[in-house]
Amino acid sequence: MIAFVTTNEGKYREVSAILADAGVNIVREDRSYPEIQADRLEKVVRFAATVLDDQIRGDYLIDDSGLFLDAFGGFPGVYSSYVHKRLGNPGLLKLLQDAKTRAATFETVFLLRQGGSHEVFHGECRGTIAAGERGTGGFGFDPIFVPEGAAKTFAEMTVTEKNRVSHRARAVAALLAHLRGPKQP
Ligand code: ITT
């Protein structure tokens, strides 16, 4: 059994839906961990793991995600949580008012601790920031993010629809490939 350590119920909903279909069971461990200031999500999860390794017995998974805006050289990126808390979606929309581009990338980095070793998995989703907030599903920046090729924001999608294209679903796919091991010839 893998413990998914997250304070974010929405993340758990998305990840557990895919893993349940694949026959992998996880439990949620609702606890926070220190998130250092770093330039990459991967550094954040690697540091967090050094702390969680002493706190959690058995296998665990953590997810650090961020929204990277092209117009601002990737900001808020690793600062997404802080920016979402302080400015919210309306604040971010205001910042983008006169921006040259509304293109953005969502990124997820997972760290799995299993059998004493750490494995990291990545997922990305390109898209654009909508003109205003739309939809009531999901969490965080979902009401303002429209993934490439879609007309709806993530918040207008069901979990199943978001899981077809999202950054997190891609990270789960990489995790699943690892859990299943190398393909038999
Ligand atoms: P943890 O306990 O797992 O750390 P968190 O909500 O603090 O939960 P992050 O630091 O990874 O998670 O998230 C940074 C910000 O990005 C935060 O405001 C999230 O709501 C938002 N976010 C992350 N993934 C998202 C997604 O798929 N859709 C919309 N917003 C997302």
Short mmCIF file of C-alpha atoms and ligand atoms in Angstrom, two decimals:
data_model
loop_
_atom_site.label_atom_id
_atom_site.label_comp_id
_atom_site.label_asym_id
_atom_site.label_seq_id
_atom_site.Cartn_x
_atom_site.Cartn_y
_atom_site.Cartn_z
CA MET A 1 0.00 0.00 0.00
CA ILE A 2 1.26 3.45 -0.95
CA ALA A 3 0.43 6.50 1.20
CA PHE A 4 -0.24 9.62 -0.89
CA VAL A 5 0.91 12.45 1.38
CA THR A 6 -1.06 15.56 0.49
CA THR A 7 -3.22 18.21 2.11
CA ASN A 8 -5.01 18.58 -1.21
CA GLU A 9 -8.16 16.50 -1.55
CA GLY A 10 -8.47 17.31 -5.28
CA LYS A 11 -5.06 15.82 -6.06
CA TYR A 12 -6.01 12.66 -4.21
CA ARG A 13 -9.31 12.38 -6.10
CA GLU A 14 -7.53 12.57 -9.46
CA VAL A 15 -4.66 10.22 -8.66
CA SER A 16 -6.72 7.61 -6.83
CA ALA A 17 -9.24 7.42 -9.70
CA ILE A 18 -6.54 6.43 -12.21
CA LEU A 19 -4.70 4.10 -9.85
CA ALA A 20 -7.90 2.35 -8.73
CA ASP A 21 -8.70 1.57 -12.41
CA ALA A 22 -5.20 0.13 -12.70
CA GLY A 23 -5.66 -2.00 -9.58
CA VAL A 24 -3.21 -0.01 -7.44
CA ASN A 25 -4.50 0.96 -4.01
CA ILE A 26 -3.41 4.10 -2.22
CA VAL A 27 -4.43 5.76 1.03
CA ARG A 28 -4.40 9.46 1.72
CA GLU A 29 -2.10 10.80 4.42
CA ASP A 30 -3.34 14.32 5.12
CA ARG A 31 -0.19 16.04 6.31
CA SER A 32 1.98 18.87 5.13
CA TYR A 33 5.73 18.89 4.74
CA PRO A 34 8.31 21.66 4.36
CA GLU A 35 8.50 23.10 0.83
CA ILE A 36 11.84 24.82 0.28
CA GLN A 37 12.30 27.72 -2.10
CA ALA A 38 13.98 26.28 -5.14
CA ASP A 39 13.99 26.92 -8.87
CA ARG A 40 12.61 23.48 -9.76
CA LEU A 41 9.71 21.37 -8.47
CA GLU A 42 12.02 18.36 -8.40
CA LYS A 43 14.25 20.01 -5.79
CA VAL A 44 11.17 20.71 -3.66
CA VAL A 45 10.09 17.06 -3.58
CA ARG A 46 13.62 15.77 -3.06
CA PHE A 47 14.07 17.97 -0.02
CA ALA A 48 10.62 17.08 1.33
CA ALA A 49 11.53 13.41 1.05
CA THR A 50 14.52 13.87 3.35
CA VAL A 51 12.07 15.01 6.03
CA LEU A 52 9.27 12.52 5.33
CA ASP A 53 11.65 9.56 5.25
CA ASP A 54 11.97 9.89 9.03
CA GLN A 55 8.24 10.43 9.60
CA ILE A 56 6.57 7.82 7.45
CA ARG A 57 6.97 4.09 7.53
CA GLY A 58 6.47 2.25 4.29
CA ASP A 59 5.98 3.48 0.78
CA TYR A 60 4.76 7.00 0.09
CA LEU A 61 4.07 9.35 -2.79
CA ILE A 62 4.21 13.16 -2.86
CA ASP A 63 3.12 15.60 -5.59
CA ASP A 64 4.44 19.09 -6.13
CA SER A 65 2.78 21.00 -8.93
CA GLY A 66 2.89 24.47 -10.42
CA LEU A 67 1.52 26.73 -13.13
CA PHE A 68 4.22 28.24 -15.35
CA LEU A 69 3.21 31.30 -17.39
CA ASP A 70 5.15 32.01 -20.59
CA ALA A 71 4.58 35.76 -20.28
CA PHE A 72 6.41 35.88 -16.95
CA GLY A 73 9.29 33.52 -17.67
CA GLY A 74 7.59 30.67 -15.83
CA PHE A 75 6.29 32.59 -12.80
CA PRO A 76 4.51 31.61 -10.53
CA GLY A 77 5.92 28.08 -11.08
CA VAL A 78 7.42 26.88 -7.81
CA TYR A 79 5.67 29.79 -6.05
CA SER A 80 2.21 28.77 -7.27
CA SER A 81 0.86 27.92 -3.85
CA TYR A 82 1.86 31.31 -2.40
CA VAL A 83 0.52 33.21 -5.42
CA HIS A 84 -2.75 31.31 -5.37
CA LYS A 85 -3.21 32.06 -1.68
CA ARG A 86 -2.32 35.75 -1.99
CA LEU A 87 -3.71 36.77 -5.38
CA GLY A 88 -6.13 34.00 -6.24
CA ASN A 89 -7.34 33.50 -9.78
CA PRO A 90 -8.71 37.06 -10.09
CA GLY A 91 -5.28 38.46 -9.19
CA LEU A 92 -3.52 36.28 -11.73
CA LEU A 93 -6.02 37.29 -14.44
CA LYS A 94 -5.33 40.93 -13.63
CA LEU A 95 -1.58 40.41 -13.93
CA LEU A 96 -2.12 38.90 -17.36
CA GLN A 97 -4.35 41.71 -18.63
CA ASP A 98 -1.74 43.30 -20.89
CA ALA A 99 0.49 40.28 -21.34
CA LYS A 100 1.69 39.38 -24.83
CA THR A 101 0.75 35.74 -24.43
CA ARG A 102 -1.61 33.74 -22.23
CA ALA A 103 0.21 30.46 -22.93
CA ALA A 104 1.02 28.38 -19.86
CA THR A 105 2.21 24.98 -18.72
CA PHE A 106 1.02 23.00 -15.74
CA GLU A 107 3.66 20.70 -14.29
CA THR A 108 3.53 17.91 -11.74
CA VAL A 109 6.48 16.17 -10.17
CA PHE A 110 5.89 13.03 -8.12
CA LEU A 111 8.35 11.46 -5.76
CA LEU A 112 7.78 7.83 -4.80
CA ARG A 113 9.66 6.35 -1.88
CA GLN A 114 9.57 2.62 -2.24
CA GLY A 115 11.76 0.06 -0.59
CA GLY A 116 14.11 2.77 0.64
CA SER A 117 14.77 4.39 -2.73
CA HIS A 118 13.39 7.55 -4.34
CA GLU A 119 11.99 7.71 -7.87
CA VAL A 120 10.79 10.90 -9.53
CA PHE A 121 8.14 11.19 -12.29
CA HIS A 122 7.09 14.20 -14.36
CA GLY A 123 3.95 15.26 -16.18
CA GLU A 124 3.18 18.40 -18.19
CA CYS A 125 0.16 19.96 -19.83
CA ARG A 126 0.31 22.95 -22.19
CA GLY A 127 -2.61 25.32 -22.41
CA THR A 128 -3.78 28.90 -22.11
CA ILE A 129 -5.21 31.09 -19.40
CA ALA A 130 -8.90 31.88 -20.03
CA ALA A 131 -10.23 35.45 -20.08
CA GLY A 132 -12.14 34.82 -16.86
CA GLU A 133 -12.94 32.10 -14.32
CA ARG A 134 -15.20 29.34 -15.63
CA GLY A 135 -16.53 26.21 -13.93
CA THR A 136 -16.93 24.93 -10.41
CA GLY A 137 -15.09 21.60 -10.48
CA GLY A 138 -11.49 20.87 -9.58
CA PHE A 139 -9.38 23.17 -7.41
CA GLY A 140 -6.71 25.84 -7.46
CA PHE A 141 -6.12 27.32 -10.91
CA ASP A 142 -8.55 24.93 -12.63
CA PRO A 143 -11.19 27.63 -13.38
CA ILE A 144 -8.69 29.63 -15.48
CA PHE A 145 -6.72 26.90 -17.30
CA VAL A 146 -7.78 25.60 -20.72
CA PRO A 147 -5.64 22.66 -21.87
CA GLU A 148 -4.46 22.61 -25.48
CA GLY A 149 -7.07 21.23 -27.86
CA ALA A 150 -9.96 21.75 -25.42
CA ALA A 151 -12.63 24.42 -25.16
CA LYS A 152 -13.42 23.85 -21.47
CA THR A 153 -11.38 24.91 -18.46
CA PHE A 154 -10.27 22.12 -16.12
CA ALA A 155 -12.97 23.32 -13.70
CA GLU A 156 -15.64 22.70 -16.36
CA MET A 157 -14.46 19.10 -16.79
CA THR A 158 -15.25 15.97 -14.81
CA VAL A 159 -12.34 14.27 -13.05
CA THR A 160 -12.35 11.67 -15.83
CA GLU A 161 -12.06 14.39 -18.51
CA LYS A 162 -9.28 16.21 -16.68
CA ASN A 163 -7.47 12.90 -16.21
CA ARG A 164 -7.41 12.35 -19.99
CA VAL A 165 -5.05 15.27 -20.55
CA SER A 166 -3.70 16.67 -17.31
CA HIS A 167 -0.14 17.11 -16.10
CA ARG A 168 -0.95 15.00 -13.04
CA ALA A 169 -2.47 12.16 -15.10
CA ARG A 170 0.71 12.07 -17.19
CA ALA A 171 2.81 11.82 -14.05
CA VAL A 172 0.55 8.97 -12.89
CA ALA A 173 1.10 7.21 -16.23
CA ALA A 174 4.86 7.41 -15.71
CA LEU A 175 4.45 6.14 -12.14
CA LEU A 176 2.30 3.23 -13.33
CA ALA A 177 4.84 2.27 -15.99
CA HIS A 178 7.46 2.14 -13.23
CA LEU A 179 5.26 0.09 -10.88
CA ARG A 180 4.54 -2.41 -13.64
CA GLY A 181 8.25 -2.80 -14.34
CA PRO A 182 9.96 -3.51 -17.64
CA LYS A 183 7.75 -5.10 -20.29
CA GLN A 184 8.21 -8.84 -20.78
CA PRO A 185 9.56 -9.69 -24.25
P1 ITT B 1 0.18 19.47 -1.08
O1 ITT B 1 -0.25 19.23 0.33
O2 ITT B 1 0.11 18.21 -1.93
O3 ITT B 1 1.51 20.17 -1.21
P2 ITT B 1 -0.86 21.92 -2.31
O4 ITT B 1 -2.26 22.33 -2.68
O5 ITT B 1 -0.07 22.80 -1.41
O6 ITT B 1 -0.96 20.43 -1.72
P3 ITT B 1 1.08 22.34 -4.51
O7 ITT B 1 2.05 23.08 -3.66
O8 ITT B 1 1.61 21.24 -5.39
O9 ITT B 1 -0.09 21.64 -3.65
O10 ITT B 1 0.25 23.30 -5.44
C1 ITT B 1 0.65 24.59 -5.78
C2 ITT B 1 -0.56 25.40 -6.18
O11 ITT B 1 -0.99 24.97 -7.48
C3 ITT B 1 -1.76 25.26 -5.24
O12 ITT B 1 -2.38 26.52 -5.12
C4 ITT B 1 -2.67 24.28 -5.98
O13 ITT B 1 -4.04 24.52 -5.69
C5 ITT B 1 -2.35 24.59 -7.44
N1 ITT B 1 -2.50 23.38 -8.26
C6 ITT B 1 -1.74 22.26 -8.21
N2 ITT B 1 -2.19 21.35 -9.09
C7 ITT B 1 -3.26 21.91 -9.71
C8 ITT B 1 -4.18 21.47 -10.68
O14 ITT B 1 -4.13 20.26 -11.21
N3 ITT B 1 -5.14 22.31 -11.06
C9 ITT B 1 -5.24 23.55 -10.53
N4 ITT B 1 -4.43 24.03 -9.60
C10 ITT B 1 -3.45 23.22 -9.18
#
